[in-house]
Coordinates of N, CA, C and O and ligand atoms in Angstrom, one line a residue:
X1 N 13.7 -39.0 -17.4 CA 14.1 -37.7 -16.8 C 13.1 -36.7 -17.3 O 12.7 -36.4 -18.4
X2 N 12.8 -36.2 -16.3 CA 11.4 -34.8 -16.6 C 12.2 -33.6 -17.2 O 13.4 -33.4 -17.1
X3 N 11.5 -33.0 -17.8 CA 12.4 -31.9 -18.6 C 11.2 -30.6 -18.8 O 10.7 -30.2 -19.9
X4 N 10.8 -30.1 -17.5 CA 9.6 -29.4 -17.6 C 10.0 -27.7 -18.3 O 10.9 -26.9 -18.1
X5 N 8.9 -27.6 -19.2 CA 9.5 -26.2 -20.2 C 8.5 -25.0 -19.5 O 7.3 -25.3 -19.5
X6 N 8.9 -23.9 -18.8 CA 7.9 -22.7 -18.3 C 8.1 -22.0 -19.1 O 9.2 -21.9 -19.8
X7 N 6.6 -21.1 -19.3 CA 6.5 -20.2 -20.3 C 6.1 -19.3 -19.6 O 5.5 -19.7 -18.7
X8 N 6.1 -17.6 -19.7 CA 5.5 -16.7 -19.3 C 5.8 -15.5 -20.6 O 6.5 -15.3 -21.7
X9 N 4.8 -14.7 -19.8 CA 4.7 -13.5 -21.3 C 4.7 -12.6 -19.9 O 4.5 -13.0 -18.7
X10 N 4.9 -10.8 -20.7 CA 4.8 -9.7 -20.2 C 5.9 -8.8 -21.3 O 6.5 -9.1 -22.3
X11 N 5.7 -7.6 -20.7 CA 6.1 -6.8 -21.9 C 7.3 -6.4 -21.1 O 8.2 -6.5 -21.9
X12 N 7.7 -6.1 -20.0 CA 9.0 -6.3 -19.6 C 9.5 -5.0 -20.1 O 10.4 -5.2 -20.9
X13 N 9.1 -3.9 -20.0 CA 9.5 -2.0 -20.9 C 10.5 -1.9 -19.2 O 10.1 -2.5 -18.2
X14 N 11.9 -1.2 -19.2 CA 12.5 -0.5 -18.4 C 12.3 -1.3 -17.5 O 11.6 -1.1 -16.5
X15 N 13.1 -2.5 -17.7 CA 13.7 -3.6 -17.0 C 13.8 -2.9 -15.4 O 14.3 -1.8 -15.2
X16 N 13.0 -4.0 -14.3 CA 13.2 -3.8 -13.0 C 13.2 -5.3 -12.3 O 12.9 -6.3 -12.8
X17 N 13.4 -5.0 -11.0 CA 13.6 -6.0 -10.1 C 12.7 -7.1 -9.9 O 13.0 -8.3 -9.8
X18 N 11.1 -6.4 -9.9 CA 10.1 -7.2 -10.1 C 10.5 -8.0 -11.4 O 10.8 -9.2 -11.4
X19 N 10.5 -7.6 -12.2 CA 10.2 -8.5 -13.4 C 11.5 -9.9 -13.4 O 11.4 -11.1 -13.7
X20 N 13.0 -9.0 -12.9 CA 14.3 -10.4 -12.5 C 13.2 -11.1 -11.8 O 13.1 -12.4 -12.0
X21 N 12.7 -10.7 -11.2 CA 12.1 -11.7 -9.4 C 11.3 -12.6 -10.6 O 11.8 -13.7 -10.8
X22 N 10.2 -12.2 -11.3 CA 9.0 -13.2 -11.3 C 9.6 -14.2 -12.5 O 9.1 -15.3 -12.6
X23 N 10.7 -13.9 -13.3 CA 11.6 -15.0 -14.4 C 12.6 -15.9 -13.5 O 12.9 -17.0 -13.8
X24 N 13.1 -15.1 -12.4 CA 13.7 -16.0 -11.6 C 13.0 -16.9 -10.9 O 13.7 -18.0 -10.7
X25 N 11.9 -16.8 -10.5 CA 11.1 -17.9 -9.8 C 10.1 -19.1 -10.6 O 9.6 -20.2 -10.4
X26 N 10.1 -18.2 -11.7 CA 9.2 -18.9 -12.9 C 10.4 -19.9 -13.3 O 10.1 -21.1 -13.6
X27 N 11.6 -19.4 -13.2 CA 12.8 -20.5 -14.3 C 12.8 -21.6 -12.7 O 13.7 -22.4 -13.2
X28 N 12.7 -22.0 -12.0 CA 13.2 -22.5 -10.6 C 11.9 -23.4 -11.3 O 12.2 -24.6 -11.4
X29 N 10.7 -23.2 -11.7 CA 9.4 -23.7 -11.5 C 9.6 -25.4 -12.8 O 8.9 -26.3 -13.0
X30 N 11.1 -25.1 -13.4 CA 10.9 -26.1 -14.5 C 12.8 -26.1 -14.9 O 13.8 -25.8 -14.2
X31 N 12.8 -26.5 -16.0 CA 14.4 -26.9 -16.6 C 14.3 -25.5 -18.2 O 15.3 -24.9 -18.6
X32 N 13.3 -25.3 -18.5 CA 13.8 -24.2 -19.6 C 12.7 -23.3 -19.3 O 11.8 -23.7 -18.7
X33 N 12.9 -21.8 -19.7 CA 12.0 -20.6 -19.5 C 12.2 -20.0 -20.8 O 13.3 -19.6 -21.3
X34 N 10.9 -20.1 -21.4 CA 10.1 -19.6 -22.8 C 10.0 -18.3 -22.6 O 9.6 -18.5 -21.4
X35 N 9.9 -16.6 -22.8 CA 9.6 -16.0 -22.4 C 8.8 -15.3 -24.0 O 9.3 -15.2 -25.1
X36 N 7.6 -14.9 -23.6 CA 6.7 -14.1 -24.6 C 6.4 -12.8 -24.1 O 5.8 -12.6 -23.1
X37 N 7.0 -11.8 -25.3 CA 7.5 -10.6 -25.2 C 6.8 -9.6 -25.9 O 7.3 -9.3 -26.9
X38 N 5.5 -9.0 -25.4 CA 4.4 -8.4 -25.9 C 4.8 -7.1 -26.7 O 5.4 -6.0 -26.5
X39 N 4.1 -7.7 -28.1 CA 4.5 -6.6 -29.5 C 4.6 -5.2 -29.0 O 4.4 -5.1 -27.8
X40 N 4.9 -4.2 -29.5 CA 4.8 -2.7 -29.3 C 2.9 -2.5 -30.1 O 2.2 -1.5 -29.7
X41 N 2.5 -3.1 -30.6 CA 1.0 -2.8 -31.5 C 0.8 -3.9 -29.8 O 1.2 -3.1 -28.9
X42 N 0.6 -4.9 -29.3 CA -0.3 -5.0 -28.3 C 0.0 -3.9 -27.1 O -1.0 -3.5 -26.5
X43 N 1.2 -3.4 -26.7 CA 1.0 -2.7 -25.9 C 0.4 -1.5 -26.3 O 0.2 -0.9 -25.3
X44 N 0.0 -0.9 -27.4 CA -0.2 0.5 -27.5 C -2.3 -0.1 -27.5 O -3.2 0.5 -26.9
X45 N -2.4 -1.1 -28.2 CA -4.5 -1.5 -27.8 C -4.4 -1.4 -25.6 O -4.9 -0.6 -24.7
X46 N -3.6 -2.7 -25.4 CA -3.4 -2.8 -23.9 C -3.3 -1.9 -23.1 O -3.8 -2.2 -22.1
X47 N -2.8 -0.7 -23.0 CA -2.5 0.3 -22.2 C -2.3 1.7 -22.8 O -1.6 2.6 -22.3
X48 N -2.9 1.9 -24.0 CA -2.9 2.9 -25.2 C -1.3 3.9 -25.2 O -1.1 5.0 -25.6
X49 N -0.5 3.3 -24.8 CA 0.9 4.3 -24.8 C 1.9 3.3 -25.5 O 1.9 2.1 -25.0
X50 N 2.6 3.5 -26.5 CA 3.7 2.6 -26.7 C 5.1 2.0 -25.4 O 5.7 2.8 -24.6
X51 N 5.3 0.9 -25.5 CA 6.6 1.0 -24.8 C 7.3 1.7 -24.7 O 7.3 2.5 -25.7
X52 N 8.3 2.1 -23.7 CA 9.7 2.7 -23.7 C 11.0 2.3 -24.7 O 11.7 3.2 -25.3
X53 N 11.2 1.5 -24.7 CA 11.8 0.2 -25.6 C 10.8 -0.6 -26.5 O 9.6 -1.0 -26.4
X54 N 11.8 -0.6 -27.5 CA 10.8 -1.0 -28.7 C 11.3 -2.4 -28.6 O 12.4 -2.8 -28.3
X55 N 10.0 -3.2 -29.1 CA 10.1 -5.0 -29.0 C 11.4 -5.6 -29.0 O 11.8 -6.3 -28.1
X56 N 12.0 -5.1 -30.4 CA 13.3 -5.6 -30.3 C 14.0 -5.5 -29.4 O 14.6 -6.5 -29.0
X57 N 14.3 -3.9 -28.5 CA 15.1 -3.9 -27.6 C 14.5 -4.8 -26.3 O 15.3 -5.3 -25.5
X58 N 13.5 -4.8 -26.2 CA 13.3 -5.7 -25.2 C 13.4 -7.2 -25.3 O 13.9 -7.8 -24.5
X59 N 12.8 -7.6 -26.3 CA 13.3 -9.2 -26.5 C 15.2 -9.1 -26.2 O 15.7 -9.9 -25.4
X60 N 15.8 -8.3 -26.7 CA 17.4 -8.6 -26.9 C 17.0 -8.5 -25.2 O 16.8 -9.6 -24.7
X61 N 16.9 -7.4 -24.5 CA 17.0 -7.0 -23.1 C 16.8 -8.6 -21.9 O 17.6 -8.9 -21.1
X62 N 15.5 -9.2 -22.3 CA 15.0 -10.2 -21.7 C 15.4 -11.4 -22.1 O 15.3 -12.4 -21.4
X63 N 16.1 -11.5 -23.6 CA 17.1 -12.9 -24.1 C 17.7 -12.8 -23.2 O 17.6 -13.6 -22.3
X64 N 19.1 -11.5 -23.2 CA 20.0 -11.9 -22.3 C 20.1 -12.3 -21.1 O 21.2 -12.7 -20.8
X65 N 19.2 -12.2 -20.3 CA 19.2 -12.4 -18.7 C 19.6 -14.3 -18.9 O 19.4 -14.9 -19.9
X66 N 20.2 -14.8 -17.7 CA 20.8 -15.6 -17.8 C 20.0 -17.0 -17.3 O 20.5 -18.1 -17.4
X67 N 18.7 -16.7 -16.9 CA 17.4 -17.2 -16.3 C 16.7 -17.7 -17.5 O 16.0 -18.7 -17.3
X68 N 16.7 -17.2 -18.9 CA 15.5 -16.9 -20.0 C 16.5 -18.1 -21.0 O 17.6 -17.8 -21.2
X69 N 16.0 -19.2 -21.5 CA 16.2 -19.7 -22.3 C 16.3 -19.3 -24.1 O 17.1 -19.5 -25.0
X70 N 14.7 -18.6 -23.9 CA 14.3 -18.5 -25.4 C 13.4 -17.1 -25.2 O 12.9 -16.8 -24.2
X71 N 13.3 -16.4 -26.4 CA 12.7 -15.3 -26.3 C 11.3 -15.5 -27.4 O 11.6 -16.3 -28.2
X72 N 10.3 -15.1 -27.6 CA 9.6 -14.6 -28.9 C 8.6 -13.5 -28.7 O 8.3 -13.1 -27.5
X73 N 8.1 -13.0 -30.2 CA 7.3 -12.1 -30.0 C 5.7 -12.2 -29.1 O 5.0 -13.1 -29.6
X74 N 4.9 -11.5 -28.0 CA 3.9 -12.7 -28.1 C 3.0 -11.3 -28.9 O 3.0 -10.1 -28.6
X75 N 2.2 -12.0 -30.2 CA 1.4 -10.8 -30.4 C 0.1 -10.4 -30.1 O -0.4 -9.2 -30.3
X76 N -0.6 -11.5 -29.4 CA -1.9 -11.4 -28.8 C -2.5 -12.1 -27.8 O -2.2 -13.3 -27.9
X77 N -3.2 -11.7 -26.7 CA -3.3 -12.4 -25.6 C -4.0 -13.3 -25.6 O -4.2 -14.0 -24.5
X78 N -4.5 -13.6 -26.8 CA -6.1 -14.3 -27.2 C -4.7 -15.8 -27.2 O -4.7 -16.8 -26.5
X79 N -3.7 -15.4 -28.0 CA -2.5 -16.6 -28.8 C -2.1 -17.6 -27.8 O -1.3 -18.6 -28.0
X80 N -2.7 -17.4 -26.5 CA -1.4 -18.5 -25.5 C -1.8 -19.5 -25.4 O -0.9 -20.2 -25.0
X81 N -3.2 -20.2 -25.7 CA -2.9 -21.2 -26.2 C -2.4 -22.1 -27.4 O -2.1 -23.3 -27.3
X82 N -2.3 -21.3 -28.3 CA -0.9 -21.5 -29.6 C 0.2 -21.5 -29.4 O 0.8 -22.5 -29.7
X83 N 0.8 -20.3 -28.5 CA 2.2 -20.6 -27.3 C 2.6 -21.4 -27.0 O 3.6 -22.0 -27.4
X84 N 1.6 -21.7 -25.9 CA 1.9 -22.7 -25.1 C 2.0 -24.0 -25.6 O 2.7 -24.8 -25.1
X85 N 1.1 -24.3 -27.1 CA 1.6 -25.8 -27.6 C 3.0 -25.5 -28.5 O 4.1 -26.1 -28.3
X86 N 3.0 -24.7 -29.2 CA 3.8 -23.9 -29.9 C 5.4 -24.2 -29.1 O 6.4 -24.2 -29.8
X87 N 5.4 -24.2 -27.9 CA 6.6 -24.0 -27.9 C 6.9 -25.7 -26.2 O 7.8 -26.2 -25.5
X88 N 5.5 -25.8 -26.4 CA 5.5 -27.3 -25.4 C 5.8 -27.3 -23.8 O 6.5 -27.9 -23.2
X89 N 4.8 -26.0 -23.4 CA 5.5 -25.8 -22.2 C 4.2 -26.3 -21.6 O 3.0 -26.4 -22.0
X90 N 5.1 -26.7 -20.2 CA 4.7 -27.8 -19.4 C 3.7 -26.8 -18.6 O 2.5 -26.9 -18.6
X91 N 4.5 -26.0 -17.9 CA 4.0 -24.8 -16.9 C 3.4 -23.3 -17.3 O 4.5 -22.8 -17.4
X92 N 2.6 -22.3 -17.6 CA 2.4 -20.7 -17.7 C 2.5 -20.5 -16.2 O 2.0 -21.1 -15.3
X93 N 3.3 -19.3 -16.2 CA 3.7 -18.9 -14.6 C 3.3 -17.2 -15.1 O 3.6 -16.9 -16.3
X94 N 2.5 -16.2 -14.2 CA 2.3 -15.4 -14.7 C 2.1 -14.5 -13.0 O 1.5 -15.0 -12.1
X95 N 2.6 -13.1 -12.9 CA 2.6 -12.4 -11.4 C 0.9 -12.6 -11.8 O 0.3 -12.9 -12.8
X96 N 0.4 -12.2 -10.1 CA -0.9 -12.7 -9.8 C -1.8 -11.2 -9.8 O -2.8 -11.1 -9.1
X97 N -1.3 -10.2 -10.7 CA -1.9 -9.2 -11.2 C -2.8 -9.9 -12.3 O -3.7 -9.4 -12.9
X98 N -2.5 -11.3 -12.4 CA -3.0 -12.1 -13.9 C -4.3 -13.0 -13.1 O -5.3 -13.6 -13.5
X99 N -3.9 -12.7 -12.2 CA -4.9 -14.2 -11.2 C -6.3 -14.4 -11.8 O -7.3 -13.6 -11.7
X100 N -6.3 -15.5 -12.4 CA -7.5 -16.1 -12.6 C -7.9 -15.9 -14.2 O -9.0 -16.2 -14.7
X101 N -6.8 -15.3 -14.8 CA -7.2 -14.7 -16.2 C -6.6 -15.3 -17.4 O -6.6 -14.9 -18.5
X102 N -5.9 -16.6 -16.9 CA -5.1 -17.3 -17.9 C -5.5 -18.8 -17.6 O -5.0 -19.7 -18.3
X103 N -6.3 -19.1 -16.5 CA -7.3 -20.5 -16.2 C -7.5 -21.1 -17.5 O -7.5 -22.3 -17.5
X104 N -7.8 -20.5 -18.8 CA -8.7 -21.0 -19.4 C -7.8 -22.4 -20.1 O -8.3 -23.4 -20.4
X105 N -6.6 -22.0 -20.1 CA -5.5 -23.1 -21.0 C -5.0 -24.3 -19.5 O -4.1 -25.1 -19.5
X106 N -5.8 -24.1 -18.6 CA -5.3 -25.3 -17.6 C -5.6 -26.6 -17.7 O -5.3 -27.5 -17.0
X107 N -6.5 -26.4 -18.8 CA -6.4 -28.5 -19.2 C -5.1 -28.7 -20.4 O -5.2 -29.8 -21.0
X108 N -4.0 -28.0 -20.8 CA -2.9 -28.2 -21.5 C -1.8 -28.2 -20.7 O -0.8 -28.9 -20.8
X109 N -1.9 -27.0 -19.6 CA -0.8 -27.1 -18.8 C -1.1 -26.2 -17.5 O -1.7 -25.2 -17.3
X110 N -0.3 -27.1 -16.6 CA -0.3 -26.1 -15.0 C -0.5 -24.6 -15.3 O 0.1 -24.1 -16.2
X111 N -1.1 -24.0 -14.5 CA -1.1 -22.0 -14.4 C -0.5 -21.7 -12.9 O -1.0 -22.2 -11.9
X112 N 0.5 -20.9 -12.8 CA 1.2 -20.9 -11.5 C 0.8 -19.2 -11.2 O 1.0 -18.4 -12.2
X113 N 0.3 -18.6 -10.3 CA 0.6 -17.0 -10.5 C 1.5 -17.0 -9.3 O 1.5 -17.8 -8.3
X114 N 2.2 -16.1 -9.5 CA 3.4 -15.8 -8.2 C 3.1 -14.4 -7.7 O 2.8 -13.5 -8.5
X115 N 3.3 -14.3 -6.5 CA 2.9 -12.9 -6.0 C 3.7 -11.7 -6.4 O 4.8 -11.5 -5.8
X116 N 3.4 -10.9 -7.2 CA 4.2 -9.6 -7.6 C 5.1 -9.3 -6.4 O 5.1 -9.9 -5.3
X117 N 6.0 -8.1 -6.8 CA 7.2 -7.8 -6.4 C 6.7 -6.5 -5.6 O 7.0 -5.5 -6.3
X118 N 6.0 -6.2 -4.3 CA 5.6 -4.9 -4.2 C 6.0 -3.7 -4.5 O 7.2 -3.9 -4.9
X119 N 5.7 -2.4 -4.5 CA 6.6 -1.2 -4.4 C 7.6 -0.9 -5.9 O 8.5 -0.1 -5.9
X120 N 7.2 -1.5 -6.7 CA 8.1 -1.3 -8.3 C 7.2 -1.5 -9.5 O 6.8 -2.7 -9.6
X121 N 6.9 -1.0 -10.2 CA 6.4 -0.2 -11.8 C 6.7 0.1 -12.6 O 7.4 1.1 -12.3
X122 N 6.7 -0.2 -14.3 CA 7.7 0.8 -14.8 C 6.6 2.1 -15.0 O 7.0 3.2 -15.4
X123 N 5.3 2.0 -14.8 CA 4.6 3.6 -14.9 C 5.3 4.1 -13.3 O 5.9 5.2 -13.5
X124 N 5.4 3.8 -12.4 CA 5.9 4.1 -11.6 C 7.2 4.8 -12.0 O 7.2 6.0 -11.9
X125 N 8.2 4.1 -12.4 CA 9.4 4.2 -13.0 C 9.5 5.4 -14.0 O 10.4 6.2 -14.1
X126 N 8.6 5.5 -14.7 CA 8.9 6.2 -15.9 C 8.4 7.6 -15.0 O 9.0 8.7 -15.2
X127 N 7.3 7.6 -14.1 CA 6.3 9.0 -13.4 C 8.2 9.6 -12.7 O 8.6 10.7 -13.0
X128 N 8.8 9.0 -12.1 CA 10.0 8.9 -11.3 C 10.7 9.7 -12.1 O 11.0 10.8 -11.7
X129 N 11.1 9.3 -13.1 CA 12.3 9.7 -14.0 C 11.7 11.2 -14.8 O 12.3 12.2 -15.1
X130 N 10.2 10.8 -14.8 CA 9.8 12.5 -15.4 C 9.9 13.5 -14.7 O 10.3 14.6 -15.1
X131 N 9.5 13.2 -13.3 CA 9.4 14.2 -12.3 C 10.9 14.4 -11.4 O 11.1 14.8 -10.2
X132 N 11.5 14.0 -12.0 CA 13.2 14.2 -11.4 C 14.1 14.3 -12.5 O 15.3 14.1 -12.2
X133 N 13.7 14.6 -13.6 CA 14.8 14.7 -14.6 C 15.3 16.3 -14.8 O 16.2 16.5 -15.6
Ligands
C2G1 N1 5.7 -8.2 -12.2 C1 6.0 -8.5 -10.8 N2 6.2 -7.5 -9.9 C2 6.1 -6.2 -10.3 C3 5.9 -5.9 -11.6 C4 5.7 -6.9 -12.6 O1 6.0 -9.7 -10.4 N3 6.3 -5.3 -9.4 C5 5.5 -9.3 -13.1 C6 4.1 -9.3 -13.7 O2 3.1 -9.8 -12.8 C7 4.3 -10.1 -15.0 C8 5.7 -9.8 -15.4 O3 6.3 -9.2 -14.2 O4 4.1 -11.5 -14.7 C9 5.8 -8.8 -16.6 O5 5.0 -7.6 -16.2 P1 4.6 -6.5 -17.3 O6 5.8 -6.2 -18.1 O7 3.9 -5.5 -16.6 O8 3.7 -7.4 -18.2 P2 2.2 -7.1 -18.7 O9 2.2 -5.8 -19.4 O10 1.3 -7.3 -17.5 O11 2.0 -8.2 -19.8 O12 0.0 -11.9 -21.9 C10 0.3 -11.2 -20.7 C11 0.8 -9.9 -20.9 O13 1.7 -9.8 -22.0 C12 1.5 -9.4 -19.6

């Protein structure tokens, strides 16, 4: 019996529909979903602003969804191939904002990108909430 493990990372700040969409289709892609949940120190080098939610709240935020098997910290983007043996996943599924930028670990395991969720952001989300609060 196959027992395929999908892994994906993202920082997941002010949980939206895109992000349900790409763990829901990522968990369909296998039998367990690994999710790696980017430090507050990588988001602040990655996009120089801290999260909205701090790691913890987001790992709790993205444990609970009922799609997500397992949660961990991921702390560097350089790490997924440590991850990915690290935790034995069969599949990395990543939205295709990633396309072509996680190739390099495809002799360990499949790279799936799935087409983002158009029309939703959380800089979007956050520009929204500032200019209407
Ligand atoms: N996503 C999506 N549709 C959107 C927005 C996001 O499908 N409208 C997907 C992204 O493509 C990604 C996941 O949701 O696969 C998480 O997105 P982010 O939280 O923006 O993650 P990011 O900051 O890109 O971190 O090692 C990779 C990084 O940690 C990814």
């Amino acid at each position: 019996m196959s027992n395929r493990t999908v892994i994906t990372f993202g920082t997941f700040d002010v949980l939206h529909v895109g992000h349900v969409r790409v763990l829901q289709r990522a968990a369909e892609l296998g039998d367990r979903l690994v999710v790696g949940v980017s430090a507050d120190a990588l988001n602040i080098t990655k996009k120089n602003r801290a999260p909205v939610f701090t790691q913890d709240e987001r790992l709790e935020i993205v444990g609970a969804l009922r799609v997500v098997d397992a949660v961990f910290v991921e702390e560097s983007l350089e790490q997924k191939r440590d991850y990915i043996l690290e935790h034995g996943a069969d599949v990395l599924v990543m939205g295709d904002d990633w396309k072509g930028k996680f190739d390099f670990v495809s002799d360990i395991c499949e790279v799936v990108y799935l087409p983002r969720t158009p029309s939703v952001s959380t800089t979007g989300l956050i520009e929204h909430i500032a200019n209407n609060g």
